[in-house]
Short mmCIF file of N, CA and C in Angstrom, two decimals:
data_model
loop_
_atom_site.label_atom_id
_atom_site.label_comp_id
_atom_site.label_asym_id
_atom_site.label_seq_id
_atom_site.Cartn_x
_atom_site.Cartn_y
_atom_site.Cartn_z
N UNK A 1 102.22 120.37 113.26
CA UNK A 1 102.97 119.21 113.68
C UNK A 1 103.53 118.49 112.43
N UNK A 2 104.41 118.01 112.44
CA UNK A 2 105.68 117.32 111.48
C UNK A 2 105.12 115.78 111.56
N UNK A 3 104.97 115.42 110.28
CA UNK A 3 104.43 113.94 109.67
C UNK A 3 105.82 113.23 109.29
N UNK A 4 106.58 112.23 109.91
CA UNK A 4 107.75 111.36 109.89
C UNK A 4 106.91 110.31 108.92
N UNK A 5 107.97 110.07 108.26
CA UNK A 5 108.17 108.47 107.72
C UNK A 5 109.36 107.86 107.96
N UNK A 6 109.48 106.54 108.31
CA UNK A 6 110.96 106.00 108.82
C UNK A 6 110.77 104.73 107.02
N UNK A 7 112.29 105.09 106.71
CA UNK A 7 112.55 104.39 105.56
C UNK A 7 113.45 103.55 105.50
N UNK A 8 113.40 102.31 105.48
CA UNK A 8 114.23 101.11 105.75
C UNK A 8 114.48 100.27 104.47
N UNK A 9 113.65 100.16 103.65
CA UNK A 9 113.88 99.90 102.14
C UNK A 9 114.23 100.57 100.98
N UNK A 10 113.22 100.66 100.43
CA UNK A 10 113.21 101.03 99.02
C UNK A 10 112.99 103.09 99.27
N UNK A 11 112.53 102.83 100.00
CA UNK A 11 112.12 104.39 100.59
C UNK A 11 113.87 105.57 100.76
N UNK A 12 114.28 104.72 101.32
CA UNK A 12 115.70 105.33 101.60
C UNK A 12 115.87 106.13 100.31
N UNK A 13 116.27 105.10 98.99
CA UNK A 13 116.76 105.45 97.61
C UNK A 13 115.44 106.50 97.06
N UNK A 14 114.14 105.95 97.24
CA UNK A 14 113.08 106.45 96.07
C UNK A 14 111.66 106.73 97.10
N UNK A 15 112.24 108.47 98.04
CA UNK A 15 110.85 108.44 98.88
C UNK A 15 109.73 108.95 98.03
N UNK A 16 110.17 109.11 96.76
CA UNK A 16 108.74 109.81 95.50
C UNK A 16 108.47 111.22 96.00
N UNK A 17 108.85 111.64 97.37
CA UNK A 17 108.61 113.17 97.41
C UNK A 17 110.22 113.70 97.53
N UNK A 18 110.07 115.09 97.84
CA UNK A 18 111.17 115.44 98.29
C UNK A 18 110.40 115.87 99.73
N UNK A 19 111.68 115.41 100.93
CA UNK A 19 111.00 115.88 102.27
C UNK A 19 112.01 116.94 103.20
N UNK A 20 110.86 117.70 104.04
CA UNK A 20 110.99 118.84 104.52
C UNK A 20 112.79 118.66 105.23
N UNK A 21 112.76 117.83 105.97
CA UNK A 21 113.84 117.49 106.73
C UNK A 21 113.94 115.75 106.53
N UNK A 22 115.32 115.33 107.06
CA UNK A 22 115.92 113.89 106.66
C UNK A 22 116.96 113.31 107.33
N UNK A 23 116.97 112.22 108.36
CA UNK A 23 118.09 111.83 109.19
C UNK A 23 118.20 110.46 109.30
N UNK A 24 119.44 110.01 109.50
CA UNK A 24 119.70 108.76 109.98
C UNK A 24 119.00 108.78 110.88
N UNK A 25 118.35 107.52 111.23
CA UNK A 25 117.14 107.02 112.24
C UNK A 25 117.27 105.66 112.61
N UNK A 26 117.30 105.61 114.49
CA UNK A 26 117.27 104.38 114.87
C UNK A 26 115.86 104.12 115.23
N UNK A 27 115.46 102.58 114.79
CA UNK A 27 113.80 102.51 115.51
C UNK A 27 114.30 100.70 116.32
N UNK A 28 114.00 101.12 117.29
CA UNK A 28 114.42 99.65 118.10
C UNK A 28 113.40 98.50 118.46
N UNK A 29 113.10 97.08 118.20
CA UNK A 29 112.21 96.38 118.62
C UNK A 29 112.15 96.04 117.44
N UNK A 30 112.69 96.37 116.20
CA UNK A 30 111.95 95.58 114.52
C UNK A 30 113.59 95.52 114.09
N UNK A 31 113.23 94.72 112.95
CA UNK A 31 114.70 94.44 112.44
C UNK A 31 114.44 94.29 110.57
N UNK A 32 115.35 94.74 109.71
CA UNK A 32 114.60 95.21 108.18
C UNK A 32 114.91 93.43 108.01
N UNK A 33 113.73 92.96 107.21
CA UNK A 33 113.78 91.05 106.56
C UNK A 33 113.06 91.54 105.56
N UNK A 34 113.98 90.52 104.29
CA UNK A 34 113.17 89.84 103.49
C UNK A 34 112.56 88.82 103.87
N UNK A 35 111.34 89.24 104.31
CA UNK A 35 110.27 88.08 104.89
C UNK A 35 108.67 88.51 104.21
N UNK A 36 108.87 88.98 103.00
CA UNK A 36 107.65 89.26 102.33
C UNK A 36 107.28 89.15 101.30
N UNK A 37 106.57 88.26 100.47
CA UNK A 37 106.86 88.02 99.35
C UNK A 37 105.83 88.98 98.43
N UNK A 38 106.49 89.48 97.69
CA UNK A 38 106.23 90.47 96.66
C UNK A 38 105.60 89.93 95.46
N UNK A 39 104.16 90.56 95.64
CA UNK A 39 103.56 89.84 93.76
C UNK A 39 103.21 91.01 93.12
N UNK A 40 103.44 92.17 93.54
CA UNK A 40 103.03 92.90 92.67
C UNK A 40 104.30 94.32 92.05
N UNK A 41 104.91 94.98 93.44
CA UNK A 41 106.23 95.74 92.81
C UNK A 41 107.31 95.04 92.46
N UNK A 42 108.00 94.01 93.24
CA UNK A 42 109.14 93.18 92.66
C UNK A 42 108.70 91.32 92.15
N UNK A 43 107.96 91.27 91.84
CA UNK A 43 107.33 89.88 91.77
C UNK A 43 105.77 89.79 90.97
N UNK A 44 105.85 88.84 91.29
CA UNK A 44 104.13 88.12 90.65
C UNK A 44 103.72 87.18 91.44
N UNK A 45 102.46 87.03 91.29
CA UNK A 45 101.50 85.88 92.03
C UNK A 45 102.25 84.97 91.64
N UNK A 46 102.37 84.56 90.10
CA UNK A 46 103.09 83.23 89.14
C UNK A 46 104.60 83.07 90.24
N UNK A 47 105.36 84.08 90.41
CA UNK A 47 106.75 84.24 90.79
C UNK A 47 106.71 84.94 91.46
N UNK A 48 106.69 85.19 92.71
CA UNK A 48 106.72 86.16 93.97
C UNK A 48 108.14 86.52 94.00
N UNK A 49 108.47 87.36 94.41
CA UNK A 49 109.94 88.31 94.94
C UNK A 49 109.60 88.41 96.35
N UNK A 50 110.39 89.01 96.67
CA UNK A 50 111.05 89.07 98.12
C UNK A 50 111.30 90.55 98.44
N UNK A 51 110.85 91.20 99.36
CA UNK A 51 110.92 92.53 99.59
C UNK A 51 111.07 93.16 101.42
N UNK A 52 111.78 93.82 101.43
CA UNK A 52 111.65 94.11 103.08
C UNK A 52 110.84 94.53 103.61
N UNK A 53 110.61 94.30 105.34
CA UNK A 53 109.80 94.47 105.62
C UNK A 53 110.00 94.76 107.17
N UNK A 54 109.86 95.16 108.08
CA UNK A 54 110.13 95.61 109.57
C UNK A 54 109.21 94.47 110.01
N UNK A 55 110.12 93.56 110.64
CA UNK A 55 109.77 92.40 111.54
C UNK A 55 110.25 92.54 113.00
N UNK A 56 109.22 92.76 113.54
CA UNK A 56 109.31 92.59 115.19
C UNK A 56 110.14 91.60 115.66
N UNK A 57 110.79 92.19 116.21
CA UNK A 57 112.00 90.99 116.80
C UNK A 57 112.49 91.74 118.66
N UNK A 58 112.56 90.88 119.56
CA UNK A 58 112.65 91.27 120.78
C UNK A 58 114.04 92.04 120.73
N UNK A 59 114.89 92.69 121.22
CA UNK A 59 115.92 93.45 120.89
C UNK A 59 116.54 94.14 119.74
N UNK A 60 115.85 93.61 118.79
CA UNK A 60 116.08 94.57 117.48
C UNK A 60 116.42 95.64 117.30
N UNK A 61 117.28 96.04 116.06
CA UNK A 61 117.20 97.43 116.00
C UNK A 61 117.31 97.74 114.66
N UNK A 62 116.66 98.56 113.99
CA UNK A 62 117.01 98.87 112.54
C UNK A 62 117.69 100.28 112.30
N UNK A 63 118.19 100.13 111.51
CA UNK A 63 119.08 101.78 111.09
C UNK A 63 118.81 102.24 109.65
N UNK A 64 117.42 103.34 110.08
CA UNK A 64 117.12 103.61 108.14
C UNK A 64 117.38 105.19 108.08
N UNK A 65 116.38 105.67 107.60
CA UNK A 65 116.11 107.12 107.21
C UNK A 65 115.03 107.73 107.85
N UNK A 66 114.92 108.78 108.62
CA UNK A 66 113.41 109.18 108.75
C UNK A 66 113.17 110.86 108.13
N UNK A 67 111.90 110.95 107.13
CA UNK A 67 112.17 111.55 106.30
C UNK A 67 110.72 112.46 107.06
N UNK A 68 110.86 113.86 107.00
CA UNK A 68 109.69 114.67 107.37
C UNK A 68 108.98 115.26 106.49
N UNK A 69 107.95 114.91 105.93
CA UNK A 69 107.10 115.34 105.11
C UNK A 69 105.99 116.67 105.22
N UNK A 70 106.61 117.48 104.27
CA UNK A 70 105.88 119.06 103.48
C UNK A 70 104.86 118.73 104.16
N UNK A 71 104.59 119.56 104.94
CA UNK A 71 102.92 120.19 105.41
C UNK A 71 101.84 120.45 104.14
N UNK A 72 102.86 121.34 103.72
CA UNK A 72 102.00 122.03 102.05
C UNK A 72 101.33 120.49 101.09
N UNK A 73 102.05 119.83 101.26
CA UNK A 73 101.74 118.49 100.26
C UNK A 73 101.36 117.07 101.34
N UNK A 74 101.63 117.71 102.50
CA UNK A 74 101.07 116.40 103.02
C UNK A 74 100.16 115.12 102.63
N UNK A 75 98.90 115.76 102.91
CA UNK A 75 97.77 114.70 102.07
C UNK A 75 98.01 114.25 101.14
N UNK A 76 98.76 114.86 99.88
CA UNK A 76 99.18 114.19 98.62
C UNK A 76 100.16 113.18 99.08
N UNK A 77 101.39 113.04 99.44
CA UNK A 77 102.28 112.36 99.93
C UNK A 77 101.62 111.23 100.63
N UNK A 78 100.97 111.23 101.56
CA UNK A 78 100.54 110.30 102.73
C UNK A 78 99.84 109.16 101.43
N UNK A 79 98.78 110.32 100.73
CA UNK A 79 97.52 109.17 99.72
C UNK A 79 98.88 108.39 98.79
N UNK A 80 99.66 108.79 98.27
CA UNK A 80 100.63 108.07 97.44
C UNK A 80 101.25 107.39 98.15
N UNK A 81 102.49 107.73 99.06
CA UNK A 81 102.55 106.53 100.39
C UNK A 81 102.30 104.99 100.76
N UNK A 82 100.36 105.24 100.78
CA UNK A 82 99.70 104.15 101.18
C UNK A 82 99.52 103.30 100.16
N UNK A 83 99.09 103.92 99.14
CA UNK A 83 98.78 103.60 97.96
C UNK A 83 100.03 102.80 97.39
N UNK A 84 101.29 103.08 97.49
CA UNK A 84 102.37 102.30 97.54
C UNK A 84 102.83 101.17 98.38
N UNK A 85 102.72 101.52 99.23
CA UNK A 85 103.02 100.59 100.72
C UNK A 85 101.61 99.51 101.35
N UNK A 86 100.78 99.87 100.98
CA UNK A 86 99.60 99.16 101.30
C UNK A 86 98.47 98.35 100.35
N UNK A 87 99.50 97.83 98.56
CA UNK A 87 98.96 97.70 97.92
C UNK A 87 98.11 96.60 98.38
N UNK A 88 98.97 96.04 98.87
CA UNK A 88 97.98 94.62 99.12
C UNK A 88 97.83 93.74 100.66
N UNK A 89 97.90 95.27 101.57
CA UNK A 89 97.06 94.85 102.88
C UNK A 89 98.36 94.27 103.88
N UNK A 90 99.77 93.71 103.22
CA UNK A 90 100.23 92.97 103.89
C UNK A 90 101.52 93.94 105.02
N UNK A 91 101.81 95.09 104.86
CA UNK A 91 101.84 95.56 106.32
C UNK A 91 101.18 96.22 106.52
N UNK A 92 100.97 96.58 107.52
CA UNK A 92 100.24 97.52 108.75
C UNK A 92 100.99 98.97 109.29
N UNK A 93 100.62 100.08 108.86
CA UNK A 93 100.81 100.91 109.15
C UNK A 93 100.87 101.35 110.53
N UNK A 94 102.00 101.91 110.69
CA UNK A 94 102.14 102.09 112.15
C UNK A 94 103.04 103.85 112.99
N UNK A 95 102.99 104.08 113.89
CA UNK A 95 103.17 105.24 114.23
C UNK A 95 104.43 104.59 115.52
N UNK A 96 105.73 105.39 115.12
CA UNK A 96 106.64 104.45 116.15
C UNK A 96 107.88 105.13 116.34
N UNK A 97 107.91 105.33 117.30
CA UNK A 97 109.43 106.18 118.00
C UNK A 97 110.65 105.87 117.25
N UNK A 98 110.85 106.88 116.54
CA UNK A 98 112.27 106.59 116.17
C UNK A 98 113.60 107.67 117.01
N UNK A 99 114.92 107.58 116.72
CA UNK A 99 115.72 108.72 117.45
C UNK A 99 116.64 108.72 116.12
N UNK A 100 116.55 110.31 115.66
CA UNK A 100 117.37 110.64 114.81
C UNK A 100 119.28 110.59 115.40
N UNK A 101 119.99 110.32 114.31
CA UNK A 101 121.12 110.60 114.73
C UNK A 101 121.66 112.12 115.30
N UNK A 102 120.82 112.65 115.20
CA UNK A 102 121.26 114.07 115.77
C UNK A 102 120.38 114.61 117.25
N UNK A 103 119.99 112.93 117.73
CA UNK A 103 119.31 113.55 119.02
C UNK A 103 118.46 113.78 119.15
N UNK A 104 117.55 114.09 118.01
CA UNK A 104 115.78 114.33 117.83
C UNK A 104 115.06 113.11 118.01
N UNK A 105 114.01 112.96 118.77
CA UNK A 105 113.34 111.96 118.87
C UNK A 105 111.61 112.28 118.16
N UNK A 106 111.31 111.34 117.64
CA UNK A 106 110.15 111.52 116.65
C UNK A 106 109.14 110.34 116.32
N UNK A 107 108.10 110.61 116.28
CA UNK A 107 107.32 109.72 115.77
C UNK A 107 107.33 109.26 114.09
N UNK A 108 107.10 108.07 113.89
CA UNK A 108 107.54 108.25 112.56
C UNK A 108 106.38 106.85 111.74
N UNK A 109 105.74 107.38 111.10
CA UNK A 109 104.76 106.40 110.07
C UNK A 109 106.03 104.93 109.79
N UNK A 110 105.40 103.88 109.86
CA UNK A 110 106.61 102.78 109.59
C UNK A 110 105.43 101.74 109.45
N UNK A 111 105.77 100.82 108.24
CA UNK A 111 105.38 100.07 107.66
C UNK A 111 105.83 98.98 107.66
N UNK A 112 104.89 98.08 109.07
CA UNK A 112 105.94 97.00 109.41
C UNK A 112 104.59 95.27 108.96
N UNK A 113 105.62 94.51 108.92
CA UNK A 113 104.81 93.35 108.14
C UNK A 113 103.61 92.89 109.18
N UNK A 114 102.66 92.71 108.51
CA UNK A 114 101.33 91.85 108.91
C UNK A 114 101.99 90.46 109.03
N UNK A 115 102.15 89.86 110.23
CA UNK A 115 102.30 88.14 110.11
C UNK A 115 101.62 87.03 110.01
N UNK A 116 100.11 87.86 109.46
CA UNK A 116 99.21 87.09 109.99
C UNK A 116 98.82 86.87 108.05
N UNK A 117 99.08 87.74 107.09
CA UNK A 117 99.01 88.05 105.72
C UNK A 117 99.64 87.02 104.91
N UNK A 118 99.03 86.06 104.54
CA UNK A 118 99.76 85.39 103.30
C UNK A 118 100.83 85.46 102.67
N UNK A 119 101.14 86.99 102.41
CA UNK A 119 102.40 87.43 101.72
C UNK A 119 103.57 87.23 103.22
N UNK A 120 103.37 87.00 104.17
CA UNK A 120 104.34 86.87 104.67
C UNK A 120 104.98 85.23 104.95
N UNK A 121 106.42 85.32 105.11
CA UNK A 121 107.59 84.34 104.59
C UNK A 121 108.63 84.19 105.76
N UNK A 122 108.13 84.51 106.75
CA UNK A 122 108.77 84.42 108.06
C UNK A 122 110.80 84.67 107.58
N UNK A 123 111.43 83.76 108.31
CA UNK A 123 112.81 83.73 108.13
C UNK A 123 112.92 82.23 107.31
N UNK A 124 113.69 83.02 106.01
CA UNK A 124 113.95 82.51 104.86
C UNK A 124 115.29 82.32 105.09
N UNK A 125 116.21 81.14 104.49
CA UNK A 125 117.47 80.90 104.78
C UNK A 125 118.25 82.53 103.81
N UNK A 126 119.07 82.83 103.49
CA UNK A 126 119.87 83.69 103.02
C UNK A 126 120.06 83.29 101.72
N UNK A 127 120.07 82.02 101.44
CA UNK A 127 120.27 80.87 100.24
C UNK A 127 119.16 80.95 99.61
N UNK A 128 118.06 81.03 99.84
CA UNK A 128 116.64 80.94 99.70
C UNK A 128 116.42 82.18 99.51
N UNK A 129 116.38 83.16 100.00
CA UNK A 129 116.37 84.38 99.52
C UNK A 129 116.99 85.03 98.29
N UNK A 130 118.49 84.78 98.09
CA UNK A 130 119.33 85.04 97.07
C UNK A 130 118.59 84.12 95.67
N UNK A 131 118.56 83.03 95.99
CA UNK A 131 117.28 81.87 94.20
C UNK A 131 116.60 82.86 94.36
N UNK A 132 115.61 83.69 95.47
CA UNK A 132 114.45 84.18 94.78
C UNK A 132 114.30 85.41 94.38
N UNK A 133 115.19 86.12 95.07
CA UNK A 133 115.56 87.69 94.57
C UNK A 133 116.08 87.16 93.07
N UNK A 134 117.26 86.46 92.69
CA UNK A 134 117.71 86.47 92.13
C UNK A 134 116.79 86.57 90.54
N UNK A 135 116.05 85.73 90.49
CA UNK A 135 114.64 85.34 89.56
C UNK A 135 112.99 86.27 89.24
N UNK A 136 113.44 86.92 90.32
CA UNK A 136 111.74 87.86 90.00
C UNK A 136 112.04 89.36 89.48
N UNK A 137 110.44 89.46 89.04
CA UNK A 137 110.60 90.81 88.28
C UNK A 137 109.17 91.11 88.49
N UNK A 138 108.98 92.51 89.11
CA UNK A 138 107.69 92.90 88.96
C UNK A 138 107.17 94.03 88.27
N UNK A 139 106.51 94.92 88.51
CA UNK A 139 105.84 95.60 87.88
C UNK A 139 106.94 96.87 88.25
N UNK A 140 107.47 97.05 89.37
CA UNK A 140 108.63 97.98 89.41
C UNK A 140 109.81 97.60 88.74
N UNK A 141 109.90 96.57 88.53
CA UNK A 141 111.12 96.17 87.88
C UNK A 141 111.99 94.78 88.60
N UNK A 142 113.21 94.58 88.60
CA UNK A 142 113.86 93.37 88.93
C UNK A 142 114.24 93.33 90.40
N UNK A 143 113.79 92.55 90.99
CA UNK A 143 113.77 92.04 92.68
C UNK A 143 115.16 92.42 92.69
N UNK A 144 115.92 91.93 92.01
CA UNK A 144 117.43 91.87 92.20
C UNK A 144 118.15 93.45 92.19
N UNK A 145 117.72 94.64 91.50
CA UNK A 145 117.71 96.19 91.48
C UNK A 145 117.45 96.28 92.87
N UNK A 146 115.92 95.99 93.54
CA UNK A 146 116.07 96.34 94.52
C UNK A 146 116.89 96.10 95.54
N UNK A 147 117.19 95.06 95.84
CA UNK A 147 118.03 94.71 96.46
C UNK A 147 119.13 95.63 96.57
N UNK A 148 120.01 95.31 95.21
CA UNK A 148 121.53 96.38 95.16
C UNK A 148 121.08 97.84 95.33
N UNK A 149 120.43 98.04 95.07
CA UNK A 149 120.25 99.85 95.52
C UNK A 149 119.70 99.62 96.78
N UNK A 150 118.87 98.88 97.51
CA UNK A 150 118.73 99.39 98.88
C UNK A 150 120.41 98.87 99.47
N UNK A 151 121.18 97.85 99.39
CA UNK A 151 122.44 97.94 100.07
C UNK A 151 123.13 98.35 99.99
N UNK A 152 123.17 99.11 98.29
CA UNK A 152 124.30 100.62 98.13
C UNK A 152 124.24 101.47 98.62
N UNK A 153 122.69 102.32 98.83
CA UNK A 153 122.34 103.31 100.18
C UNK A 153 122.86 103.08 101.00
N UNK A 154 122.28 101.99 101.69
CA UNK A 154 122.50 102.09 102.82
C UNK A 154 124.43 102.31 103.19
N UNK A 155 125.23 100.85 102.57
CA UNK A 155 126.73 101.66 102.11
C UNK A 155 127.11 102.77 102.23
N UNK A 156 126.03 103.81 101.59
CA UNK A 156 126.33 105.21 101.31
C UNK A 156 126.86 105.86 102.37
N UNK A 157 125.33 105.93 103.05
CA UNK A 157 125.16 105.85 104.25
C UNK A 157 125.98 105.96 105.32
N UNK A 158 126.10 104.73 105.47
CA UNK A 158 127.34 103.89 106.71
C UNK A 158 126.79 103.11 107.51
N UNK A 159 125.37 102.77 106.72
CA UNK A 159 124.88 102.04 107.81
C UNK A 159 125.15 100.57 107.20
N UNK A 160 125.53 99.59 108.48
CA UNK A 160 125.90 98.39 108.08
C UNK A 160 124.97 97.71 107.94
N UNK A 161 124.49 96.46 107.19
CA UNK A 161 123.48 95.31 107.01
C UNK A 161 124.24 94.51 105.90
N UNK A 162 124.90 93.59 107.23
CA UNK A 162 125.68 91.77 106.72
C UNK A 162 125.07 91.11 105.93
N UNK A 163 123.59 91.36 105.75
CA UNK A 163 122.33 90.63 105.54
C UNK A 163 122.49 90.41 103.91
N UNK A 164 121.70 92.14 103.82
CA UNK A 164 122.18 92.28 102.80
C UNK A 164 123.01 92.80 101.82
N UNK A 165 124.59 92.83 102.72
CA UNK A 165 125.85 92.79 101.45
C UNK A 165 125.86 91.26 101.00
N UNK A 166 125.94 90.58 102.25
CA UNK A 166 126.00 88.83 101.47
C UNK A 166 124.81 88.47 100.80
N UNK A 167 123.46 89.06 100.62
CA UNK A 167 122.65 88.82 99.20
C UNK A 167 122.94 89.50 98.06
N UNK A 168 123.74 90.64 98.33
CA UNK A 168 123.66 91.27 97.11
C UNK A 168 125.14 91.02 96.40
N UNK A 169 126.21 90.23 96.94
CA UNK A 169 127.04 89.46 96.31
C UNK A 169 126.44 88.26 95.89
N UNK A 170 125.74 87.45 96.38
CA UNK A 170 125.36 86.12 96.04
C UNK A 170 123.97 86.39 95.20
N UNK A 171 123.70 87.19 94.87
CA UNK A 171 122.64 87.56 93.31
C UNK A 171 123.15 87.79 93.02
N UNK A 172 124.07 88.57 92.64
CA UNK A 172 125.07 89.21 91.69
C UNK A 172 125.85 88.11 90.94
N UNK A 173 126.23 87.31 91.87
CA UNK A 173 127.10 86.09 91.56
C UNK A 173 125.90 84.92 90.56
N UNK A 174 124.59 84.63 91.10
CA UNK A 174 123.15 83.66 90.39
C UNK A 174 123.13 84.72 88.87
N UNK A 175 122.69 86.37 88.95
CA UNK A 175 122.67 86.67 87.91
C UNK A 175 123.95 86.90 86.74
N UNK A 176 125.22 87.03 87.42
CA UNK A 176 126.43 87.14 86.17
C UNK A 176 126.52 85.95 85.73
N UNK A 177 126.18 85.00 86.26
CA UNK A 177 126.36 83.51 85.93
C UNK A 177 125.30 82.24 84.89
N UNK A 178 124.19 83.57 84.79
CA UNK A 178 123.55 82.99 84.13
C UNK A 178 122.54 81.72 84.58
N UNK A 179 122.72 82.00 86.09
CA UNK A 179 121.92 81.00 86.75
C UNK A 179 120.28 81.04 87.53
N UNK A 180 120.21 82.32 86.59
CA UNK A 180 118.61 82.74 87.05
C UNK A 180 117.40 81.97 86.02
#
C-alpha cells in the first residue's frame, strides 16, 4: 500500500525525499493560514515567524501537492517527516482524503494545526502577518524565503493563493525598503 503526503507549504518546494509518484491535490474542509507561529524553522521564541498551517475551515478547500512515498525508504522518510513537522507538538498529524488532479483519490498524511497549542495565532490580519514574516529568521533561514518560494510554487504550479501573492508583495515591499 502507497504512503501519501499532501504538501501545502514548504513541502511543495523542499519534500527532502524524492517521491514515488506526485500530483496536484485537492483536500477540502482545511484552508493553507499563516496561523502558526514559528520559533524554531522560521522564527524564535525571542521573535516568532509565521508559517502555514491547514486550518479547518467549514467549506474550505486547499490546492497543494500530494506526494507518494518509496516503499523501499519509507520508514526513513516518515521518521524525518515527523521529526520535521512535529518539532514542537503544534500540528497533529492526520490521515485525510485528498483527490488528485488526475482523478485518483487517496489518503494522504497532512499536517494540520493543533488549535489548542500555544504556537497557534488563529486569523492574523494580512498586515500583521506581512510586519511578521517580514522580520523573522529561524534556524531554516528567513520567514520571508519561505514565504516567496512557497507562492512561486505554487505560481508554478497554477495554483492560485490571493493570500499569499498579496504577502509576498507586501514583504517584499517592508524588506526592499529597509523597513524590517
Amino acid at each position: 500500500m502507497t504512503t501519501w503526503v499532501f504538501g501545502y507549504g514548504s513541502l511543495i518546494w523542499n519534500p527532502e525525499f524524492t517521491p514515488a509518484d506526485r500530483g496536484i491535490a485537492t483536500l477540502t474542509g482545511y484552508h493553507r493560514s499563516f496561523c502558526m507561529s514559528s520559533i524554531h524553522h522560521r522564527g524564535s521564541e525571542e521573535k516568532p515567524g509565521l508559517v502555514l498551517a491547514l486550518d479547518e475551515a467549514a467549506g474550505a478547500i486547499c490546492r497543494g501537492v500530494a506526494f507518494a512515498i518509496p516503499q523501499a525508504d519509507e520508514a526513513a522518510i516518515l521518521a524525518a517527516l515527523r521529526e520535521r513537522e512535529l518539532v514542537s507538538s503544534a500540528y497533529r498529524e492526520e490521515v485525510l482524503p485528498v483527490v488528485l488532479d488526475d482523478g485518483r483519490r487517496v489518503e494522504a498524511l497532512s499536517y494540520v494545526v493543533d488549535r489548542a497549542h500555544r504556537q497557534y495565532c488563529g486569523a492574523l490580519t494580512l498586515e500583521d502577518q506581512a510586519q511578521i514574516i517580514a522580520r523573522a529568521h529561524g534556524r531554516r533561514g528567513a520567514n520571508s524565503e519561505y514565504l516567496w518560494q512557497t507562492a512561486g510554487h505554487l505560481t508554478q504550479l497554477g495554483i492560485a493563493d490571493p493570500d499569499l501573492d498579496h504577502l509576498s508583495v507586501r514583504v517584499r515591499d517592508i524588506v526592499d525598503n529597509g523597513l524590517a
